[in-house]
Short mmCIF file of C-alpha atoms in Angstrom, two decimals:
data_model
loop_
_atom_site.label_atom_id
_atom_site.label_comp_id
_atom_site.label_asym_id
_atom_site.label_seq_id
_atom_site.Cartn_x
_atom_site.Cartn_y
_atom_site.Cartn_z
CA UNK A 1 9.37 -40.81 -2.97
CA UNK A 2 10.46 -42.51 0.02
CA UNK A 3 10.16 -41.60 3.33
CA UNK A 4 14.59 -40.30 3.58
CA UNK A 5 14.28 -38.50 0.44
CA UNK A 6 10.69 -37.17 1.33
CA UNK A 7 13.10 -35.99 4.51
CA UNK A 8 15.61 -35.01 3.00
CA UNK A 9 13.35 -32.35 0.07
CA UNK A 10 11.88 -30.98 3.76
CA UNK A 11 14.54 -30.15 5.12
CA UNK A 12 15.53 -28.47 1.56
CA UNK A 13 12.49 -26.47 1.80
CA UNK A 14 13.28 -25.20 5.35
CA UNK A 15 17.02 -24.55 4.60
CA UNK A 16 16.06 -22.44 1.53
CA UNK A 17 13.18 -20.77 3.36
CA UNK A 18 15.99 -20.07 6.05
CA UNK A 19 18.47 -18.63 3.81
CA UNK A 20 15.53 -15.98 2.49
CA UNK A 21 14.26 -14.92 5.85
CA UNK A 22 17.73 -14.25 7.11
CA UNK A 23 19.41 -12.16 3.87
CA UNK A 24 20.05 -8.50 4.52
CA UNK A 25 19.08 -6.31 2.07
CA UNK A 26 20.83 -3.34 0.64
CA UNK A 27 20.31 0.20 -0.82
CA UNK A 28 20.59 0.38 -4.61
CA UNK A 29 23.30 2.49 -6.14
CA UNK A 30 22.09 6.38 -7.49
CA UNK A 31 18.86 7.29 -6.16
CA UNK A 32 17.49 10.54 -6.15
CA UNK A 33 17.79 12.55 -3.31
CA UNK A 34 13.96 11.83 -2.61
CA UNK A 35 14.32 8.03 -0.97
CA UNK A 36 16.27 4.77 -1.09
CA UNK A 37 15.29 2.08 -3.15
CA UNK A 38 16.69 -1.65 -1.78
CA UNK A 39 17.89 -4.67 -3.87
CA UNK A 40 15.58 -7.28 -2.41
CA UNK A 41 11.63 -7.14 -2.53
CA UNK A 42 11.10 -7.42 1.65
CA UNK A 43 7.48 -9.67 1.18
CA UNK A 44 6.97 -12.28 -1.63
CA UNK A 45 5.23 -15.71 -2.09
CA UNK A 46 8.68 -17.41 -1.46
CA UNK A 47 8.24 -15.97 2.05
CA UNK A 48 5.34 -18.21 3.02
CA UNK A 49 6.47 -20.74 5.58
CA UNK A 50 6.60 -24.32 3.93
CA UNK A 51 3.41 -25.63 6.52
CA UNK A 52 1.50 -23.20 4.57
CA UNK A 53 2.10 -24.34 1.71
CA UNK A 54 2.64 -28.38 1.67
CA UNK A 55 1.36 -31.62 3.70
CA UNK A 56 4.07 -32.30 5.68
CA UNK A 57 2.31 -35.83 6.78
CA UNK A 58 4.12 -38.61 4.42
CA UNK A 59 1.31 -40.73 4.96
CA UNK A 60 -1.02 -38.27 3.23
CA UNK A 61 1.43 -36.29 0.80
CA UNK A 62 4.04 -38.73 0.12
CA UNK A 63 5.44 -37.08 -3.16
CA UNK A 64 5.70 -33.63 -0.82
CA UNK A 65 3.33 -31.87 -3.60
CA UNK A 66 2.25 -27.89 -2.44
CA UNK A 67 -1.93 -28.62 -1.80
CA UNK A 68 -2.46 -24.99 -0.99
CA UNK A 69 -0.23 -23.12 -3.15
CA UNK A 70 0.68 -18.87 -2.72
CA UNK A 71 0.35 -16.61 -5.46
CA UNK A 72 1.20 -13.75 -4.34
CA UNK A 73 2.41 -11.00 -1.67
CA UNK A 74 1.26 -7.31 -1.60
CA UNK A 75 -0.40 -4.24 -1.15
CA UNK A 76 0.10 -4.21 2.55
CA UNK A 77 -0.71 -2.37 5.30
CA UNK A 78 1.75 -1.46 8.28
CA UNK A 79 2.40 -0.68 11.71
CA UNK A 80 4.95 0.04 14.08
CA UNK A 81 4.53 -1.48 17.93
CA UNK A 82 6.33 -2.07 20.81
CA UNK A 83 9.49 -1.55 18.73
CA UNK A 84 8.56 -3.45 16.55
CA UNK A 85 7.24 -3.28 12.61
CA UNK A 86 4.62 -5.09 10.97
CA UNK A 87 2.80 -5.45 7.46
CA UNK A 88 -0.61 -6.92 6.91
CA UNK A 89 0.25 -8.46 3.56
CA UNK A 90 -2.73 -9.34 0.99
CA UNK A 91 -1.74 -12.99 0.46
CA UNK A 92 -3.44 -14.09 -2.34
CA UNK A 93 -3.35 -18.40 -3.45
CA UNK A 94 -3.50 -20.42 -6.28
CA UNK A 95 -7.76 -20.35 -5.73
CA UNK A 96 -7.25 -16.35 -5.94
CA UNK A 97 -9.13 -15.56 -2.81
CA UNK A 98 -7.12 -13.10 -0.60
CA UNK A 99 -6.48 -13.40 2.91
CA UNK A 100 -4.78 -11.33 5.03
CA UNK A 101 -1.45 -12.55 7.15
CA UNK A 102 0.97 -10.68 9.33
CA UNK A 103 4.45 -10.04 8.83
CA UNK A 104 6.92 -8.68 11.51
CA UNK A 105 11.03 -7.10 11.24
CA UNK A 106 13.25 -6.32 13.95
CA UNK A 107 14.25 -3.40 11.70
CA UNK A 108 11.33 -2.39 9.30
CA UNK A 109 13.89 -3.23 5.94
CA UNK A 110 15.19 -7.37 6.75
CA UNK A 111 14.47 -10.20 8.24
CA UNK A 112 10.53 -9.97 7.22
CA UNK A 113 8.92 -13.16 8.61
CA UNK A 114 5.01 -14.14 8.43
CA UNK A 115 3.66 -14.81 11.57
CA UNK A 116 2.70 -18.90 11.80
CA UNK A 117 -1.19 -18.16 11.24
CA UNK A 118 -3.05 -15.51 9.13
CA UNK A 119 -5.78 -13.45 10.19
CA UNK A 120 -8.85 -15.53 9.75
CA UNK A 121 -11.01 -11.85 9.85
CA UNK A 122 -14.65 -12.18 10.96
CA UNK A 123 -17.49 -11.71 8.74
CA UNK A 124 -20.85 -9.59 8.56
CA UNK A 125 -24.58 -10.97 8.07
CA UNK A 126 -23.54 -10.88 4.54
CA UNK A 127 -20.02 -12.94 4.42
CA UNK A 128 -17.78 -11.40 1.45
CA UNK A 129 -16.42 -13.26 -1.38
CA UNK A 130 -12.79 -11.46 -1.30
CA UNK A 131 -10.88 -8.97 1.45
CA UNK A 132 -7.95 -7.06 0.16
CA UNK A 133 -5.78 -4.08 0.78
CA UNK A 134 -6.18 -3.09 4.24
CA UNK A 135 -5.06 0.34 5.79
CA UNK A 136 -3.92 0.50 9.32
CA UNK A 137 -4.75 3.44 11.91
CA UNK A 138 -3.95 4.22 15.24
CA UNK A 139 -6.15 6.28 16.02
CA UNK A 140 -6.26 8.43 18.96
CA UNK A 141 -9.67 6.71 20.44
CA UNK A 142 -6.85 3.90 21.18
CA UNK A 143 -7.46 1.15 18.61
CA UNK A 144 -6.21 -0.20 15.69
CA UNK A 145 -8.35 0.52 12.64
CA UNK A 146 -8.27 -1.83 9.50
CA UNK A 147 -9.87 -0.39 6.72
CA UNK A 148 -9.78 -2.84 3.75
CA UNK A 149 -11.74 -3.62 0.72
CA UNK A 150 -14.60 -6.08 1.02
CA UNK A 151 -15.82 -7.81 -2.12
CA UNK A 152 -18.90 -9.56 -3.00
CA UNK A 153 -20.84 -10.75 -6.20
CA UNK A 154 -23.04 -8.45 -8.10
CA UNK A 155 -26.33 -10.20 -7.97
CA UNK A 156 -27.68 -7.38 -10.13
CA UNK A 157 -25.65 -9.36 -12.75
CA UNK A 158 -26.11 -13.18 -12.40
CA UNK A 159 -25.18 -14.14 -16.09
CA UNK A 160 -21.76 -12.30 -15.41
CA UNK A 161 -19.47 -14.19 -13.09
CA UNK A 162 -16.62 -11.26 -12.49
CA UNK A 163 -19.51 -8.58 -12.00
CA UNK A 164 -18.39 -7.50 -8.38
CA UNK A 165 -19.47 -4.88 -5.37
CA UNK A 166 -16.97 -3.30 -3.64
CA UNK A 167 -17.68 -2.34 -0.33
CA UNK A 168 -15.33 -0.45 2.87
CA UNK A 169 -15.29 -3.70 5.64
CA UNK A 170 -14.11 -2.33 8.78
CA UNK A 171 -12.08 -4.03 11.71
CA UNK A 172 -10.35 -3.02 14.67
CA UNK A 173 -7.54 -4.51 17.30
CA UNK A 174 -5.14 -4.16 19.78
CA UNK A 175 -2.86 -6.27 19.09
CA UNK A 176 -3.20 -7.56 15.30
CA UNK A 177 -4.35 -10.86 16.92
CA UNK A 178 -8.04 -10.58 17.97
CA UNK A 179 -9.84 -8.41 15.35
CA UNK A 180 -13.67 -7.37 16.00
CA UNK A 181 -15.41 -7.08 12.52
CA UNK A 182 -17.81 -3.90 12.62
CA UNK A 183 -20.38 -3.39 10.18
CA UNK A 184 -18.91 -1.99 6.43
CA UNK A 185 -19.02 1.43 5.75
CA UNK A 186 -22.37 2.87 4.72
CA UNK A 187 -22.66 6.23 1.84
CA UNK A 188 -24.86 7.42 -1.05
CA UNK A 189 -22.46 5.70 -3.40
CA UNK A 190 -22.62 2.59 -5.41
CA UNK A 191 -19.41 1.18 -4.15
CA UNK A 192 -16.16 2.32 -1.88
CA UNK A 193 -12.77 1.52 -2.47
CA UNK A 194 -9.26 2.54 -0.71
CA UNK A 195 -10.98 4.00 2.21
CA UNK A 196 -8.62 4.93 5.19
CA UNK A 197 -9.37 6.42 8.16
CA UNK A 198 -7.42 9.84 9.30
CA UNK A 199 -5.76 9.09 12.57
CA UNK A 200 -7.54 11.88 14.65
CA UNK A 201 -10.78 13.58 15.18
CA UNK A 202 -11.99 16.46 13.35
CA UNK A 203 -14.09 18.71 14.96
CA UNK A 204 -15.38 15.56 17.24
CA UNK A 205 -16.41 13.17 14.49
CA UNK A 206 -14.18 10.24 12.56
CA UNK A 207 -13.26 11.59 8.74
CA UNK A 208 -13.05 9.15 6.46
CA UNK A 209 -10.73 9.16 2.69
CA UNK A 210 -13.29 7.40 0.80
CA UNK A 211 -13.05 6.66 -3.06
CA UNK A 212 -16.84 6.15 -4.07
CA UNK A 213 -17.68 4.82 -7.61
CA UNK A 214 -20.12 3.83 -9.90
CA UNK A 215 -19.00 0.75 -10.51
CA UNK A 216 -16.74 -1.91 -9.22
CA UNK A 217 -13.76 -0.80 -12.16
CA UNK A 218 -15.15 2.80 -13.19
CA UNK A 219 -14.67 5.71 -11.00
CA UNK A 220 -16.68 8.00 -12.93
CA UNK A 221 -16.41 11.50 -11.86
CA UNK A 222 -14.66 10.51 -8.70
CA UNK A 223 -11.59 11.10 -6.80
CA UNK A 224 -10.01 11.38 -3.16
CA UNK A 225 -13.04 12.80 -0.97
CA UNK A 226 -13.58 12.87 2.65
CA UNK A 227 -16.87 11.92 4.58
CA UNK A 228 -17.14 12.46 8.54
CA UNK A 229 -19.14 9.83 11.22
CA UNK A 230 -19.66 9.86 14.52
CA UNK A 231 -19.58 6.44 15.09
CA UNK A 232 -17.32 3.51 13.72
CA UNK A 233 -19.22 0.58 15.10
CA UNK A 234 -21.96 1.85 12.91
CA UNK A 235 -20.24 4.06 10.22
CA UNK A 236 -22.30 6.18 7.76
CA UNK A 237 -21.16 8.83 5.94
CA UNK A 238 -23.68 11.18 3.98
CA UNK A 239 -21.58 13.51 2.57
CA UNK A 240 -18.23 13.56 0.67
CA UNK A 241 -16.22 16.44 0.03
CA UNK A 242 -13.77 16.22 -2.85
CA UNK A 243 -10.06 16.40 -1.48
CA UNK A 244 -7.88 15.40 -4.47
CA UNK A 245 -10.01 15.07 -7.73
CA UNK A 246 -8.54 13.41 -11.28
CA UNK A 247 -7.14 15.47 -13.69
CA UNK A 248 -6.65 15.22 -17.53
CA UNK A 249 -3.31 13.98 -18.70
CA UNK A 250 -1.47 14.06 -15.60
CA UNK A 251 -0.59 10.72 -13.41
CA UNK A 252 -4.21 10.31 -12.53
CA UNK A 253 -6.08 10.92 -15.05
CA UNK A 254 -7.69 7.53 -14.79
CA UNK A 255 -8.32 7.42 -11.06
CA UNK A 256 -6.53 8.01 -7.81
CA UNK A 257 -6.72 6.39 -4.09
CA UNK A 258 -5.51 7.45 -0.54
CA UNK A 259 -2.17 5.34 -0.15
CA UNK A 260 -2.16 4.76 3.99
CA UNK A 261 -3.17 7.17 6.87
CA UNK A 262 -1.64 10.23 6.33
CA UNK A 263 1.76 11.52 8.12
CA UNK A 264 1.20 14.64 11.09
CA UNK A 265 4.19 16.82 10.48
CA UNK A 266 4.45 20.59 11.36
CA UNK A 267 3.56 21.65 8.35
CA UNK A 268 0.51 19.79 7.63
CA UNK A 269 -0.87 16.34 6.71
CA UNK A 270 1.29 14.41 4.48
CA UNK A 271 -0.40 11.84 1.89
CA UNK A 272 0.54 9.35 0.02
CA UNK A 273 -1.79 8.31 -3.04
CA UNK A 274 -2.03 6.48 -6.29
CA UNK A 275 -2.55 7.52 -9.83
CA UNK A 276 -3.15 5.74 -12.95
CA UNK A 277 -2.73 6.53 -16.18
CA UNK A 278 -3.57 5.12 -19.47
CA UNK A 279 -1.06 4.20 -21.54
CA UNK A 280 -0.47 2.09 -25.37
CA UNK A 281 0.33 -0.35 -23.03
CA UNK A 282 -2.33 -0.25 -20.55
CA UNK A 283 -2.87 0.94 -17.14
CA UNK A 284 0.14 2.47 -15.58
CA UNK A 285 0.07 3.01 -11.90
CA UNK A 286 2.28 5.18 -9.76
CA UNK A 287 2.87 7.09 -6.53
CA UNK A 288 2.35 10.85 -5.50
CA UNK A 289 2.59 12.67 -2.60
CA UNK A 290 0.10 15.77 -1.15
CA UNK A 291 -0.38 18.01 1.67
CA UNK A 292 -3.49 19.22 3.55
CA UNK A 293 -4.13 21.41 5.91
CA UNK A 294 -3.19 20.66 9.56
CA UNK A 295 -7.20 21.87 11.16
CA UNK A 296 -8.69 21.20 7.44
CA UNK A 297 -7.34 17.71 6.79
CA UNK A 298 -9.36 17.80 3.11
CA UNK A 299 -7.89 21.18 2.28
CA UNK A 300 -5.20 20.61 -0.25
CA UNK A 301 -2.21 23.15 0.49
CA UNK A 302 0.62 21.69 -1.85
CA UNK A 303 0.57 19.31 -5.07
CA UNK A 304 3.59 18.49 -5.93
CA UNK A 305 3.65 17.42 -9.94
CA UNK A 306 3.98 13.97 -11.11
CA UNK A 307 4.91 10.90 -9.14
CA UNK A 308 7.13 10.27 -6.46
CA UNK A 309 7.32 6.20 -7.29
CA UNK A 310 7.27 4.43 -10.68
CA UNK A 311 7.73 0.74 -10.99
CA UNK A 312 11.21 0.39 -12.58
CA UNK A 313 13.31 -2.96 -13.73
CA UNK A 314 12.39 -6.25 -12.01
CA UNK A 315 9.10 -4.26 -10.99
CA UNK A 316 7.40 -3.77 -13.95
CA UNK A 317 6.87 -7.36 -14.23
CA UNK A 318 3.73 -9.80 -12.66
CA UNK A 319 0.41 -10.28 -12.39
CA UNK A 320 -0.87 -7.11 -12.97
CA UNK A 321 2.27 -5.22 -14.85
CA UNK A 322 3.42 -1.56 -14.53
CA UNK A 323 2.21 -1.09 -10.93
CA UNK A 324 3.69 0.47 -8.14
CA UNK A 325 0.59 0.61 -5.27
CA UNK A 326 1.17 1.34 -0.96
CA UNK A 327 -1.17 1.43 1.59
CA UNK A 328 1.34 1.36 4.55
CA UNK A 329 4.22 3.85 6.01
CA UNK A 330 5.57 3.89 8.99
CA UNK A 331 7.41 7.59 10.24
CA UNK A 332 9.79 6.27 12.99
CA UNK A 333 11.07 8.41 15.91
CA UNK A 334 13.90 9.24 14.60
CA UNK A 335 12.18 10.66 11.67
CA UNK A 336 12.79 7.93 9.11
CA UNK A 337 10.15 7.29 6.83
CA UNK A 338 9.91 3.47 5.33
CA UNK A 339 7.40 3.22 2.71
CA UNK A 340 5.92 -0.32 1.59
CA UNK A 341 5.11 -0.61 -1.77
CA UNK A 342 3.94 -3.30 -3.72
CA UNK A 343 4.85 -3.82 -8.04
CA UNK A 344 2.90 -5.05 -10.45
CA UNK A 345 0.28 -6.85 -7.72
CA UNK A 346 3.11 -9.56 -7.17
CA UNK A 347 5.65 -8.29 -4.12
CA UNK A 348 6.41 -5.95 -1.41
CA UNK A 349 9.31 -3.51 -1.40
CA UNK A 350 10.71 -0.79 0.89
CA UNK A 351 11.90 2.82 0.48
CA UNK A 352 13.39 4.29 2.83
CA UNK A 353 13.54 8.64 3.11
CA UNK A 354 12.74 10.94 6.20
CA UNK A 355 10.40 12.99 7.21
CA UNK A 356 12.37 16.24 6.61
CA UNK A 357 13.54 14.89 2.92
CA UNK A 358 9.88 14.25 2.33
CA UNK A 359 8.71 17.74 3.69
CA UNK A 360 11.05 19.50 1.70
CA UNK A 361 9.95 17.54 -1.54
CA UNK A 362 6.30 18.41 -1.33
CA UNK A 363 7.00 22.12 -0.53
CA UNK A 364 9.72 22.97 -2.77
CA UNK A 365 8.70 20.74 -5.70
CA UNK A 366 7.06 22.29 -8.50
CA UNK A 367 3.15 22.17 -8.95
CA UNK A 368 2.37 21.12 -12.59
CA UNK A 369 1.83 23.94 -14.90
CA UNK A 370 -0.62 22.17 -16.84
CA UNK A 371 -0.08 22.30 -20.15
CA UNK A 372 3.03 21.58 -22.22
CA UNK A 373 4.04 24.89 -22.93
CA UNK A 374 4.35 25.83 -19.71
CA UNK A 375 6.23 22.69 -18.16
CA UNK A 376 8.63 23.11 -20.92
CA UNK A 377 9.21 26.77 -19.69
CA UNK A 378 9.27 25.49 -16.09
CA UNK A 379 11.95 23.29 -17.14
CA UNK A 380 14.08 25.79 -19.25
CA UNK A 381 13.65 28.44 -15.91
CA UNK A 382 15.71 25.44 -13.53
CA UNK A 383 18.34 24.65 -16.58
CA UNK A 384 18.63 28.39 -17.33
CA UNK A 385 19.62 28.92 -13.29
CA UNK A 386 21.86 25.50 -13.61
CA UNK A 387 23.89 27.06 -16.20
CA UNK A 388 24.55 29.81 -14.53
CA UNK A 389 25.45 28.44 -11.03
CA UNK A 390 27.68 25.73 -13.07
CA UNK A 391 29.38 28.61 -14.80
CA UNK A 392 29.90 30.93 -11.99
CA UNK A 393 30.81 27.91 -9.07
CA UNK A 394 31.85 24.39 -10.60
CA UNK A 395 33.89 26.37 -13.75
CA UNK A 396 36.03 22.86 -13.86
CA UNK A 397 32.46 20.10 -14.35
CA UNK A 398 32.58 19.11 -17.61
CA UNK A 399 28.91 18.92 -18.98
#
């Protein structure tokens, strides 16, 4: 290629890169009452900026090839500051190592742009392999908490080359710039995944979500639980208590994890979590919502039943299939709610709700019975009272 047309293919790149950064999203037709789902995915590799991804030096690159190539966009956490909102996107490349790189909107739904340089997050004594789905908290000490998974070979297992450890790294900022790396998370289990740290103190210590498992894919007898330290720098937690355990063929049956730091509302804490699910077609992952206790954050006081977000059309599809995953909301001040979700491991959405919609979901909605006689009867009770209203009020709806 020579150097006008190696010009001319840059400037492509930055026009089409342009066009992408600037497009304004809109709400999807229907819905449910519940939230708003948009057209456009608000994070995906096609966001990168092109001097991420090529050598822009002819000399050196003069076919304009991508050297350092992005695979994907997701699971993010996210922030609001100084008016302003922000993901922490895991950005993972072609070499599958994850890194993790802020993105900022004027408006928390378009114009989603990368910042020029990811976060190049400091290591321990014992550097990790992989970093991946962090959790932000502002928590009321006054910094920024990342919470985030920390991955390193099983050396317990030389002869296998995906036997991993998963471990809770822990970071903290003021600004999403300058990160200090503290030591990872210390507890009696094997491994700790989708940790997230509650955004107050309880009863004078730190409390932890904490997911501990036997092994780096297995839960085992796990579920949500909550540990308590007095210290982050140094955090140790000896004791879990179960919050939200798995149950038998419901949405997580398989395993569950703390979504972000939960929501404060009058009410109680509000939580966002995943479940899985095994299907014929494998692992199906969705969204649920719970509430805890406002002076007993691990206290469940209402389970709504099933999920609140399933992957659906365009976001069933990618790396890892039939996966809808968030570990970042943001509750505005006018009460909006914007929740970032990531499907199928590949890209980063938006719904948008508020806080009162989301309130009145996870009181009013029905717990699950349980067992199939019972939902059926739980459904025939709400038709039963349909009928009726539609009878006595709406005489002219055809149904």
């Amino acid at each position: 290629m020579d150097k006008n047309r190696f010009d001319i293919r840059l400037n492509q790149l930055f026009e089409e890169y342009n066009l992408l950064i600037n497009r304004q999203n809109i709400t999807q037709p229907g819905g449910n009452g519940i939230f708003d789902r948009y057209e456009y995915p608000v994070l995906t590799r096609n966001h990168a900026p092109v001097f991420w991804l090529y050598d822009l030096n002819y000399d050196t690159n003069p076919h304009l090839m991508i050297r350092l190539g992005i695979n994907t966009t997701f699971n993010a956490g996210a922030i609001k500051l100084n008016g302003k909102y922000f993901m922490i996107a895991r950005v993972e490349g072609f070499d599958v190592k994850s890194f993790f790189a802020v993105a900022e909107s004027p408006d928390g739904i378009n114009s989603w742009k990368f910042w020029d340089r990811p976060i190049v997050m400091p290591v321990t004594e014992d550097p990790e392999k992989n970093v991946y789905d962090i959790r932000l908290t502002l928590h009321e000490d006054g910094w920024i908490y990342g919470l985030f998974c920390a991955e390193r070979k099983d050396q317990s297992s030389p002869e296998d080359s995906s036997a991993a450890l998963a471990s809770c790294g822990i970071a903290r900022t003021k600004d999403l710039k300058t990160w200090d790396r503290l030591q990872d998370l210390k507890s009696s289990a094997m491994q700790q995944r989708n940790c997230v740290l509650h955004p107050e103190f309880v009863n004078g210590k730190y409390m932890i979500y904490t997911r501990p498992q036997k092994s780096f894919i297995e839960t085992g007898d796990s579920g949500i639980c909550a540990g308590f330290t007095y210290s982050m720098e140094e955090a140790s937690v000896e004791h879990e208590i179960m919050v939200d355990p798995r149950i038998y063929h419901t949405v997580k049956e398989v395993k569950n994890g703390q979504g972000p730091a939960p929501l404060k509302t009058p009410v109680g804490w509000l939580h966002l979590a995943h479940g899985v699910r095994r299907t014929a077609a494998g692992l199906r992952y969705t969204l649920y919502l719970f509430l805890t206790d406002l002076h007993e954050p691990w206290r469940v006081t209402k389970r709504p039943g099933g999920h609140l977000i399933e992957p659906l059309g365009d976001e069933r599809v990618g790396d890892v299939s039939n996966v809808t995953f968030s570990n970042g909301w943001i509750l505005d001040d006018n009460g909006t709610v914007f929740i970032y979700y990531a499907s199928s491991d590949t890209r980063m959405h938006v719904a948008s709700t508020t806080i009162e919609k989301l309130v009145d979901y996870v009181l009013n909605t029905p717990e699950d019975p349980g067992r199939t006689q019972l939902c059926a009867a739980q459904r025939d009770d709400l038709i039963l009272q349909n009928l009726e209203i539609l009878k006595k009020q709406y005489p002219k709806i055809c149904y």
